[in-house]
Tab-separated table of C-alpha atoms in Angstrom:
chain	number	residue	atom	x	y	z
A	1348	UNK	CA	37.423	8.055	75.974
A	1349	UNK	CA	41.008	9.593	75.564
A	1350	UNK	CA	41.206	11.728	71.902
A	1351	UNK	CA	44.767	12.905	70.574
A	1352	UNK	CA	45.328	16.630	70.685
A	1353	UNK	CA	47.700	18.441	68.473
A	1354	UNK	CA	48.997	21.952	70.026
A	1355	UNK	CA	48.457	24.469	67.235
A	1356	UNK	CA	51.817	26.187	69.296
A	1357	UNK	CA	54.209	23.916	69.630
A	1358	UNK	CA	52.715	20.729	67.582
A	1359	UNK	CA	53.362	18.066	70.112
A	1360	UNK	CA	50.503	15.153	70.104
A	1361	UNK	CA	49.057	14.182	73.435
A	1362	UNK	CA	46.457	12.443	75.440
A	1363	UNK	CA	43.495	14.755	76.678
A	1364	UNK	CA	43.579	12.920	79.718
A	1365	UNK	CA	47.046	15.237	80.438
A	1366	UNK	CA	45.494	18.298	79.490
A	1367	UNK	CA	46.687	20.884	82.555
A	1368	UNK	CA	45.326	24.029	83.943
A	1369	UNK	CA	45.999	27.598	84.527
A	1370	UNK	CA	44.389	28.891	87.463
A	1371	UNK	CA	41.656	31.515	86.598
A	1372	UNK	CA	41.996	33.533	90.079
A	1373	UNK	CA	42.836	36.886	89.685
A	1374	UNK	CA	40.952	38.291	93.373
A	1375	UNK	CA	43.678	39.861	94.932
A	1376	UNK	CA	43.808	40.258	99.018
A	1377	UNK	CA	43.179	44.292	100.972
A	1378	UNK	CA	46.492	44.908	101.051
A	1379	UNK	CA	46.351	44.404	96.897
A	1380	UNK	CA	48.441	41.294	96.452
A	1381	UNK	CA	46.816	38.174	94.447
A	1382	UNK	CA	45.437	35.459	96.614
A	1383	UNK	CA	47.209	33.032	93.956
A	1384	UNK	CA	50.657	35.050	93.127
A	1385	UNK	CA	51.756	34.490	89.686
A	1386	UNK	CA	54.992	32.604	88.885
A	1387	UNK	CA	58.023	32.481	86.364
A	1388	UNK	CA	56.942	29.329	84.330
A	1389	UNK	CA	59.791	27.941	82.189
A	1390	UNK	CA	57.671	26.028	79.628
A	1391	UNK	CA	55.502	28.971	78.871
A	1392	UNK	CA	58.790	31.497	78.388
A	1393	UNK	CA	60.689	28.763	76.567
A	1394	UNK	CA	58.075	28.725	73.768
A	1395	UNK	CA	57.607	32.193	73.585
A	1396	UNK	CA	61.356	33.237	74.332
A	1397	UNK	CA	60.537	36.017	76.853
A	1398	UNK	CA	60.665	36.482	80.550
A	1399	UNK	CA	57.484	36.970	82.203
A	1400	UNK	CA	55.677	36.233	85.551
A	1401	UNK	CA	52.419	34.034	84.470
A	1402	UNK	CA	49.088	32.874	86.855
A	1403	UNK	CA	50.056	29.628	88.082
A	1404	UNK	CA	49.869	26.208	86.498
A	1405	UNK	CA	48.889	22.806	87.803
A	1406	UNK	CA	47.874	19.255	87.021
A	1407	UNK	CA	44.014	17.981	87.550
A	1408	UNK	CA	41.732	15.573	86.847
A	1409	UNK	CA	40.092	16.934	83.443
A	1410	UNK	CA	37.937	13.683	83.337
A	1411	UNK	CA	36.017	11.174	85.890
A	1412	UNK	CA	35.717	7.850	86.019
A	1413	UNK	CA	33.371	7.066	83.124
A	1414	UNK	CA	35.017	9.674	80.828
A	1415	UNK	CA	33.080	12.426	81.391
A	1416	UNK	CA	34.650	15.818	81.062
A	1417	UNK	CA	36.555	17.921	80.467
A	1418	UNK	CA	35.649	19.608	83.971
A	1419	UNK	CA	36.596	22.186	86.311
A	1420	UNK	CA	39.892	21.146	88.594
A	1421	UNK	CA	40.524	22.852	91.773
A	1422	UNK	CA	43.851	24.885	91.599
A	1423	UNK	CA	46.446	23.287	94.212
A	1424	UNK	CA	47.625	26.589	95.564
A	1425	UNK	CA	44.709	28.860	96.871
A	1426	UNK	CA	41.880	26.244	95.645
A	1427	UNK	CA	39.367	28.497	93.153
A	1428	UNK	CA	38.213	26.097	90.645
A	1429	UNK	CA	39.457	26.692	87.164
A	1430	UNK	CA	38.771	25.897	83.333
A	1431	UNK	CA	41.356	27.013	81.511
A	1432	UNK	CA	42.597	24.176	79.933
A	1433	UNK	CA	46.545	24.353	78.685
A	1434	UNK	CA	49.258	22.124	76.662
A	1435	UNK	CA	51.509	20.224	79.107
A	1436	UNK	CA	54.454	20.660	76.851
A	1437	UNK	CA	54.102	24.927	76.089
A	1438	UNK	CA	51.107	26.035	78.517
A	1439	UNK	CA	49.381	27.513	75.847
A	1440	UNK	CA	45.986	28.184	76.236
A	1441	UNK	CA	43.474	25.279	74.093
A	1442	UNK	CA	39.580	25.871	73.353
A	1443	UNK	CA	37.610	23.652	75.802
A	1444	UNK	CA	36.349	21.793	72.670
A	1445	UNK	CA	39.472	20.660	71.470
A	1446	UNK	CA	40.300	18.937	74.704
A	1447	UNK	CA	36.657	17.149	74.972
A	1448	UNK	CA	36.762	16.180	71.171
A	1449	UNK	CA	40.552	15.692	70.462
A	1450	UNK	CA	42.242	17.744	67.715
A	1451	UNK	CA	43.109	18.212	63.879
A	1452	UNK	CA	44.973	20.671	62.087
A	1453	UNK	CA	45.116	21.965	58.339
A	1454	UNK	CA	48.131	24.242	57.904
A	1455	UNK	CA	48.655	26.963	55.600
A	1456	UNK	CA	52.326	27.282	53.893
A	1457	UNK	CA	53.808	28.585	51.227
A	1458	UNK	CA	56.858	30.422	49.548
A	1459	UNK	CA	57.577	34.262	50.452
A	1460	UNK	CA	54.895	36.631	49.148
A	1461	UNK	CA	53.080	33.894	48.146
A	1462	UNK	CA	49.677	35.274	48.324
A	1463	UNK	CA	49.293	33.479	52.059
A	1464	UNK	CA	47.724	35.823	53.665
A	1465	UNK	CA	45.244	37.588	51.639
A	1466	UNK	CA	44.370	34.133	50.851
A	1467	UNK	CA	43.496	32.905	54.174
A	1468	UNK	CA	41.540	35.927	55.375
A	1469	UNK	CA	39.662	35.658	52.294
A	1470	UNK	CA	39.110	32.224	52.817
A	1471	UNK	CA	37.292	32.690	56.034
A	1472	UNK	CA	35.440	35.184	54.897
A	1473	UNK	CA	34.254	32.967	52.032
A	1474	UNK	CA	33.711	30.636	54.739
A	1475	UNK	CA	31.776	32.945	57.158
A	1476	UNK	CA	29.299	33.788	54.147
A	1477	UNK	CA	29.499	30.797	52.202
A	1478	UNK	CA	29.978	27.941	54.293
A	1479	UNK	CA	26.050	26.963	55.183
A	1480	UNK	CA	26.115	26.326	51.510
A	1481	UNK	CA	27.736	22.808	52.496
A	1482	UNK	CA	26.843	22.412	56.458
A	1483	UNK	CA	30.412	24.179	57.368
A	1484	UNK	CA	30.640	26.975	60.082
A	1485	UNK	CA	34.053	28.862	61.402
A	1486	UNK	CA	34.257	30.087	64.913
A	1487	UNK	CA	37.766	32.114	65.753
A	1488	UNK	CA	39.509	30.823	69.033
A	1489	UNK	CA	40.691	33.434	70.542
A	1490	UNK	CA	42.869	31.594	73.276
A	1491	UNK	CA	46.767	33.228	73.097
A	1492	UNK	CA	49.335	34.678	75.474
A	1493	UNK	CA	48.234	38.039	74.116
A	1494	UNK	CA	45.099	39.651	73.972
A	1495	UNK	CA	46.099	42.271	71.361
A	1496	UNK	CA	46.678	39.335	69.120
A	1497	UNK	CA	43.486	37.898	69.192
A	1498	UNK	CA	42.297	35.834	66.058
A	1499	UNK	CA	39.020	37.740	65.854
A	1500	UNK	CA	40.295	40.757	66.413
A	1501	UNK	CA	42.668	40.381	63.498
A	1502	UNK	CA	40.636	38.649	61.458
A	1503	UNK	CA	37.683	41.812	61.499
A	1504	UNK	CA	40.414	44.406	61.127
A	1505	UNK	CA	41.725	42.896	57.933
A	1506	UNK	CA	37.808	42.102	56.662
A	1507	UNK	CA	37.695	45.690	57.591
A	1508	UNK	CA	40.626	46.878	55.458
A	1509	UNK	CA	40.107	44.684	52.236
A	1510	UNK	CA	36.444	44.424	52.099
A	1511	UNK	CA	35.629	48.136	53.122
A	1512	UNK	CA	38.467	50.221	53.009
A	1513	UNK	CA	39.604	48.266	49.441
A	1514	UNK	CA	43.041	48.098	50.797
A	1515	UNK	CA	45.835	45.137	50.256
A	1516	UNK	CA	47.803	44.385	53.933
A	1517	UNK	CA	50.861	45.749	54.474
A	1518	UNK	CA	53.873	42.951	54.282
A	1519	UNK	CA	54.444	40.733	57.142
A	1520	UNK	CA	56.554	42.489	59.441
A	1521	UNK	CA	60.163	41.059	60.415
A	1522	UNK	CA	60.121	40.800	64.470
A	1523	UNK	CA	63.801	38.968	64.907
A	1524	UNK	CA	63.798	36.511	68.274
A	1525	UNK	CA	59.833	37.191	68.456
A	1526	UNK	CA	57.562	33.849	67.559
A	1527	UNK	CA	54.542	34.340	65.567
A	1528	UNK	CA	50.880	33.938	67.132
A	1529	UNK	CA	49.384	31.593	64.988
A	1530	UNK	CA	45.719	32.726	64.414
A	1531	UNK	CA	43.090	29.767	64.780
A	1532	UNK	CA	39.703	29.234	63.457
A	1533	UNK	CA	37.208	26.165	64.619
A	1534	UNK	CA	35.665	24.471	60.930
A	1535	UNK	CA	32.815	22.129	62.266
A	1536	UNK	CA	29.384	20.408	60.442
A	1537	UNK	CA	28.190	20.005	64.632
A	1538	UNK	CA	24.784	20.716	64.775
A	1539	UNK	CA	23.742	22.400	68.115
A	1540	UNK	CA	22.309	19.872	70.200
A	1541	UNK	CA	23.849	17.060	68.305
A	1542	UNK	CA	27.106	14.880	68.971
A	1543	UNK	CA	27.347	13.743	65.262
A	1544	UNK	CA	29.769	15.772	63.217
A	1545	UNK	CA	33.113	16.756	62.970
A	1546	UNK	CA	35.840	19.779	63.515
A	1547	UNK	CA	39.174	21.060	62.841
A	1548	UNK	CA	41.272	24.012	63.473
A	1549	UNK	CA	42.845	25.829	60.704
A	1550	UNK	CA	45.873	27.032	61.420
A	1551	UNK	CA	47.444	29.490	59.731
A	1552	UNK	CA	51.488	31.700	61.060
A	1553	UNK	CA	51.547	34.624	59.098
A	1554	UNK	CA	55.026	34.373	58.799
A	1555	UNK	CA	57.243	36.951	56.939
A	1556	UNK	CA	59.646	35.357	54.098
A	1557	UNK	CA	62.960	36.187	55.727
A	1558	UNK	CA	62.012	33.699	58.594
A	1559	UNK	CA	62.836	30.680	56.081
A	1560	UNK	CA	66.108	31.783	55.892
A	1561	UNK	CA	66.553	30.622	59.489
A	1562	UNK	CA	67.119	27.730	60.582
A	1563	UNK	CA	65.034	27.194	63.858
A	1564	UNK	CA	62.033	28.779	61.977
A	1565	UNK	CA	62.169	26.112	59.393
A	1566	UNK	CA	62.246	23.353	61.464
A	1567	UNK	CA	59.362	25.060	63.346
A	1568	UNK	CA	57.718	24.918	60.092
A	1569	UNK	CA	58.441	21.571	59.187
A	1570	UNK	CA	57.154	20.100	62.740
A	1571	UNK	CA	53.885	22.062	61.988
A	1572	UNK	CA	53.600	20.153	58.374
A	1573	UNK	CA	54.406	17.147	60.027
A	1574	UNK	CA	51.596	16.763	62.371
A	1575	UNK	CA	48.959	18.160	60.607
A	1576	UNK	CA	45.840	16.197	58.979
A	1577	UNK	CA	45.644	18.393	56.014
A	1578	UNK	CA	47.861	20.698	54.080
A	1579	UNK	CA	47.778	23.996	51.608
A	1580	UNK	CA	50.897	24.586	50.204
A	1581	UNK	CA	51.262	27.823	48.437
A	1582	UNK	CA	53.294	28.013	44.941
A	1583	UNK	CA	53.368	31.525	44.048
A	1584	UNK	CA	53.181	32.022	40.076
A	1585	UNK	CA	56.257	34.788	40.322
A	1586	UNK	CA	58.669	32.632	41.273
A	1587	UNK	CA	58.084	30.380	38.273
A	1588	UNK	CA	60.852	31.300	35.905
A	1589	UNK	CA	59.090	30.105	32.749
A	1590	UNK	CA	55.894	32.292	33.981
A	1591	UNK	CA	57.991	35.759	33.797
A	1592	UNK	CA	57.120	36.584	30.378
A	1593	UNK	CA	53.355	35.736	30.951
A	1594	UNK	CA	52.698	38.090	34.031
A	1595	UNK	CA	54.637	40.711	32.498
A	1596	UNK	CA	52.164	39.870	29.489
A	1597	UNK	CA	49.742	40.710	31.963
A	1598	UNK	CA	50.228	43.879	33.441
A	1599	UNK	CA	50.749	47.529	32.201
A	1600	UNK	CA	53.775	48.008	34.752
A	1601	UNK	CA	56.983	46.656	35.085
A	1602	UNK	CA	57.150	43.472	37.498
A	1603	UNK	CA	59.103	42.881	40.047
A	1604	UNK	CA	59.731	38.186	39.755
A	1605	UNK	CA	60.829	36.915	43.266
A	1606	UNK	CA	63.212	34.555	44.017
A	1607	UNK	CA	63.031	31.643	41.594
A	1608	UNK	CA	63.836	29.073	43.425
A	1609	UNK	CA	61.647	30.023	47.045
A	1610	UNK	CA	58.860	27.175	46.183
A	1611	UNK	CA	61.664	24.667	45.453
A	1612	UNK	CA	63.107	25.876	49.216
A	1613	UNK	CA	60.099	26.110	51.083
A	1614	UNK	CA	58.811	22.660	49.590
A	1615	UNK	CA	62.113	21.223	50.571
A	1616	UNK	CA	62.488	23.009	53.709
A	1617	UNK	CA	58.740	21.499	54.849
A	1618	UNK	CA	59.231	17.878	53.685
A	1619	UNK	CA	61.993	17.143	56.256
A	1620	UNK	CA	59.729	15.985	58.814
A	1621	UNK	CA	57.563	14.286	57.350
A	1622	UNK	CA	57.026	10.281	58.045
A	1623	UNK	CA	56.038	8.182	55.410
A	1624	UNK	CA	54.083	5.802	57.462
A	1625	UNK	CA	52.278	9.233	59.415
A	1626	UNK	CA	51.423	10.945	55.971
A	1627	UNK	CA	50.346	8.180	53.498
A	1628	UNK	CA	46.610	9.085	54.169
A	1629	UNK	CA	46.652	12.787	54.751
A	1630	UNK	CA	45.425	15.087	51.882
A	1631	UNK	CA	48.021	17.301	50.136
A	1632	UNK	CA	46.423	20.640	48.302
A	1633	UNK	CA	49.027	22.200	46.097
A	1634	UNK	CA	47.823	25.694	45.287
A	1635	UNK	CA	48.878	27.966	42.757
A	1636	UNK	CA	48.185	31.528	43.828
A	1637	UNK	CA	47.037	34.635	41.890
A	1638	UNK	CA	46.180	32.247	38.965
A	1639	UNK	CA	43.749	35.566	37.630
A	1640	UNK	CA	47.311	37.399	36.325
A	1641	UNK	CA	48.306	33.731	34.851
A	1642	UNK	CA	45.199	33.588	33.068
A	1643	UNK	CA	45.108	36.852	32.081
A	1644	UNK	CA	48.745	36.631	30.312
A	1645	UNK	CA	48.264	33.784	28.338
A	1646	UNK	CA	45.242	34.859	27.034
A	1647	UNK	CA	47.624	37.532	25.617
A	1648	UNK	CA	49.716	34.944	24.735
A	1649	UNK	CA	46.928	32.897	22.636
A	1650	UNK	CA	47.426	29.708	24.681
A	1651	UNK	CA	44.531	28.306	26.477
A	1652	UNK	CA	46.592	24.958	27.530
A	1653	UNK	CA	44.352	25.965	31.256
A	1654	UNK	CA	41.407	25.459	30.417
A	1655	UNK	CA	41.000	21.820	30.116
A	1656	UNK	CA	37.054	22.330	29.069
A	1657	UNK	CA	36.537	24.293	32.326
A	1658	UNK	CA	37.138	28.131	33.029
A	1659	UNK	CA	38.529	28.424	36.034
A	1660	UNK	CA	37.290	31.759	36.466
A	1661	UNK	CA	33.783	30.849	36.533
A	1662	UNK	CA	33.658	30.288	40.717
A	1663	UNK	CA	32.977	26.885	42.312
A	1664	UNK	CA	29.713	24.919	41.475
A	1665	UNK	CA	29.563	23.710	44.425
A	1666	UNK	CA	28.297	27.081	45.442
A	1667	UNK	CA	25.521	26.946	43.304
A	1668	UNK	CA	24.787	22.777	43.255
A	1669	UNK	CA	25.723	22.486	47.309
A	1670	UNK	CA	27.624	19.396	45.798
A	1671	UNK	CA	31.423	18.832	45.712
A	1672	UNK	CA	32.219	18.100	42.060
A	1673	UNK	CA	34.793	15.822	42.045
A	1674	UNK	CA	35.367	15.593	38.361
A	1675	UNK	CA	35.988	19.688	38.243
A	1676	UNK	CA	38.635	18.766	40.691
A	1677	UNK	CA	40.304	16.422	38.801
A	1678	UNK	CA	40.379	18.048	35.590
A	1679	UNK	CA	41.961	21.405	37.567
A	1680	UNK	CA	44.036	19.919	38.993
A	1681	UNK	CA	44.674	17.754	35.520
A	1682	UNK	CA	45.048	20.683	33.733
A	1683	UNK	CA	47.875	22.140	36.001
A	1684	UNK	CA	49.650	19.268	36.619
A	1685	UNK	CA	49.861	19.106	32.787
A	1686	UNK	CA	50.937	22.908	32.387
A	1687	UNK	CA	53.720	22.633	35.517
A	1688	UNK	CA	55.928	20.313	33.608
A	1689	UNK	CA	55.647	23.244	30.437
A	1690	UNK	CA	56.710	25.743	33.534
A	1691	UNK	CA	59.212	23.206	35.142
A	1692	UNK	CA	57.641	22.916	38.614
A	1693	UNK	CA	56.388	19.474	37.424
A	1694	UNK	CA	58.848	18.185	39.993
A	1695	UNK	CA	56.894	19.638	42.947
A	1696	UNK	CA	53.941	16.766	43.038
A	1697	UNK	CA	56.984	13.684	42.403
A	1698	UNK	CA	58.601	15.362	45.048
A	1699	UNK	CA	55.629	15.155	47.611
A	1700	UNK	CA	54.492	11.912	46.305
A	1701	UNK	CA	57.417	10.491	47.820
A	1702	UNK	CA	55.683	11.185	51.131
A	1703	UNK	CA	52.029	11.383	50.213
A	1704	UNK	CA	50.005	9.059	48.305
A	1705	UNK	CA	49.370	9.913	44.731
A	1706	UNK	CA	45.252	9.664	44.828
A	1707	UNK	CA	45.764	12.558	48.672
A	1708	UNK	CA	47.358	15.030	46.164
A	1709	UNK	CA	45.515	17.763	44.002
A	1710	UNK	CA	46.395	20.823	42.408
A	1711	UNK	CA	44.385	23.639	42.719
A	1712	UNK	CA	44.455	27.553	40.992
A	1713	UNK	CA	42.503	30.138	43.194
A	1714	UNK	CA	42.437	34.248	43.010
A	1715	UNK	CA	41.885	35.868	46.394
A	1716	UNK	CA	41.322	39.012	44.957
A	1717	UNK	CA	39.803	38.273	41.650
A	1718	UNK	CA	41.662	41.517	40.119
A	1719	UNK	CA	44.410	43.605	39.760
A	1720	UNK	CA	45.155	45.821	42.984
A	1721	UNK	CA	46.047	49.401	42.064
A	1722	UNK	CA	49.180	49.814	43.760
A	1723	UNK	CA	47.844	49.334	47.299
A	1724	UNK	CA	44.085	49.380	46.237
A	1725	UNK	CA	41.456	46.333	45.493
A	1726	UNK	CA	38.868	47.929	42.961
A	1727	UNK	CA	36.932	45.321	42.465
A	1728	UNK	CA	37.567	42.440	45.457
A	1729	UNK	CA	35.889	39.486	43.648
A	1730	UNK	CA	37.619	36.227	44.814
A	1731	UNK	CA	36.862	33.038	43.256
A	1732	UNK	CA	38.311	29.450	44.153
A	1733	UNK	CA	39.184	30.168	47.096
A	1734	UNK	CA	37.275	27.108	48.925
A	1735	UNK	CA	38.180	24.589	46.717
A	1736	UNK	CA	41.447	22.976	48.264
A	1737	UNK	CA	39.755	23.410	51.721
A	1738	UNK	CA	36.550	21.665	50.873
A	1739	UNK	CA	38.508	18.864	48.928
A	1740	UNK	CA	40.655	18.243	51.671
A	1741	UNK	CA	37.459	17.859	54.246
A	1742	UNK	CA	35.675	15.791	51.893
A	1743	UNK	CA	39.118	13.128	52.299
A	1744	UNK	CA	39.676	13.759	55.569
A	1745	UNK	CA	35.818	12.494	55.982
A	1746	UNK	CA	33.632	12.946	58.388
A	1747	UNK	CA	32.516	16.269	57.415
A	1748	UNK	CA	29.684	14.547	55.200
A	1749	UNK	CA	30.522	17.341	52.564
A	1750	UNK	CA	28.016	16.556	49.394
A	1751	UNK	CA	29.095	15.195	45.985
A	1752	UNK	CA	27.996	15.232	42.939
């Protein structure tokens, strides 16, 4: 049976029927040239932007008659049998799973400095430990053009560096004319054995901020919102004008406010591609980051308009209950939608609901650290929230047979 792929590289939708292949031979003859000699490909260097010889590519058959597959092809220059399955459009390489299954995506994306990435490592880590809780494991896919880059490589290193070492990452570097490696991770309810379930890939480009003041990175961006199932889009709280006061309220040390008006650009800058008709019934997490030095501030300030009957410090229940509560959703995501108009980023949900459906949109407030770094330091890593716009958006995607209250 054919299933739709999405390419977490270069977004285009196909059939898995046209899945190719990258031949896997690498034997070389006595003389110490390759029995298959690798090749300039253009669709592989146009993606990435770089000249470079690759192992050859080719066409097969990925599935027989009666559908079953996706199997081994033959390659048609020296004829070793290969499984490495790639995109037609940008030869990237695609986990063997995603071409039997077909393929969603949940994108991460948000505003410069936005809290992005701490967030999403933390998030899989919450995952990694957590996720049983619900019937959810994460597997990294390591396919890429570069093994240096590999999602589980990263993804330890910075586990490594927050959870261990205590230490915040260093800033997304700028690398002009190079395209990010988006890191992957496999979010499935399969049991082994058992063809009942569902996955996705969570996809996350740990972009710097400077690249959305180009042009050819934003609409890079956009196609990526565009053709995923499920999105997180970051608001950070220090580029709320109204919320100056408050963090400053909040901390001991002067603070640096971004640009106030990056979550009105980014939002903007995302939206552009986005169909109507494709989007109605996709879920649409808007997530306001390092919500601990909001809460902390106007607690300072004697308001409590957050609250809404519910601390949002106290961590998910469903982490206690196993059960999605869907009325702590709603009155979080009440609560903020409320407090936004107070902070004039009220706008942001009318502006989405012009492509999403009112009842696929949520608001969310999550801490990935759960306290105040110390310069470069995390004293007390204790992140709480951090699930919640994932596990919402599974629960609507369906399929996932996440538990509810």
């Amino acid at each position: 049976m054919s299933k739709i792929i999405t390419c977490p590289y270069c977004y285009n939708k196909f059939s898995n029927k046209d899945v190719e292949y990258q031949c896997e031979n690498i034997e070389k003859t006595v003389d110490g040239t390759r029995k298959c000699p690798e090749e300039v490909d253009q669709r592989f260097n146009d993606h990435w932007g770089i000249p470079k010889e690759s192992r050859h590519f080719f066409k097969g058959k990925p599935f027989g008659i009666f559908g079953n597959g996706p199997k081994e092809s033959k390659c048609d220059k020296c004829g070793k049998p290969s499984t490495r399955f790639v995109c037609p459009h940008c030869h990237n390489w695609l986990p063997t799973e995603m071409i039997a299954e077909g393929s969603e995506i949940i994108s991460i994306v948000g505003a410069p400095n936005s809290g992005k990435t701490v967030y999403f490592f933390n998030l899989m880590r919450q995952l990694e430990k957590k996720g049983y809780l619900l019937g959810l494991t994460i597997t990294a896919q390591d396919e890429g053009p570069d093994k240096q880059k590999k999602t589980s490589m990263i993804y330890r290193d910075m586990v490594n560096q927050m959870y261990h070492e205590h230490q915040l990452p260093a800033k997304t570097p700028v690398n002009e004319g190079e395209k990010p490696v988006p890191l992957i991770f496999k979010v499935s309810n399969k049991k082994v054995g058992s063809k009942s379930g569902k996955t996705i890939y969570i996809v996350f480009y740990d972009t710097p901020g400077e690249a959305f003041q180009d042009s050819e990175q934003i609409s890079r961006m956009a196609d990526h919102v565009s053709n995923s199932a499920g999105i997180l889009l970051f608001v950070d709280p220090y580029n709320i004008e109204k919320l100056v006061g408050t963090i400053q309220a909040a901390s001991e040390d002067d603070v640096v406010i971004g640009g106030i008006q990056e979550n009105d650009n980014v939002l903007n800058s995302l939206l552009q591609k986005v169909n109507v008709k494709d989007s109605e019934n996709k879920p649409f997490a808007i997530v306001f980051s390092k919500i601990d030095v909001v809460l902390e501030g106007l607690e300072k300030e004697g308001a409590e308009e957050l609250q809404n009957n519910i601390d949002i410090r106290k961590n998910s229940s469903f982490l206690k209950t196993k059960k999605l509560s869907l009325t702590e959703i709603d009155q979080i995501s009440g609560a903020l939608e409320e407090i936004s108009h107070d902070w004039d980023v009220g706008d942001m949900k009318e502006r989405i609901r012009a492509k999403y459906r009112d009842e696929n949109i949520k608001m969310f407030a999550v801490s990935s650290l759960g306290c105040k770094p110390d310069g470069n330091t995390i004293p007390n890593l204790n992140p709480y929230r951090v699930m919640d716009p994932l596990v919402w958006i599974l629960h609507k995607m369906g399929g996932f047979d996440i538990p509810v209250e």
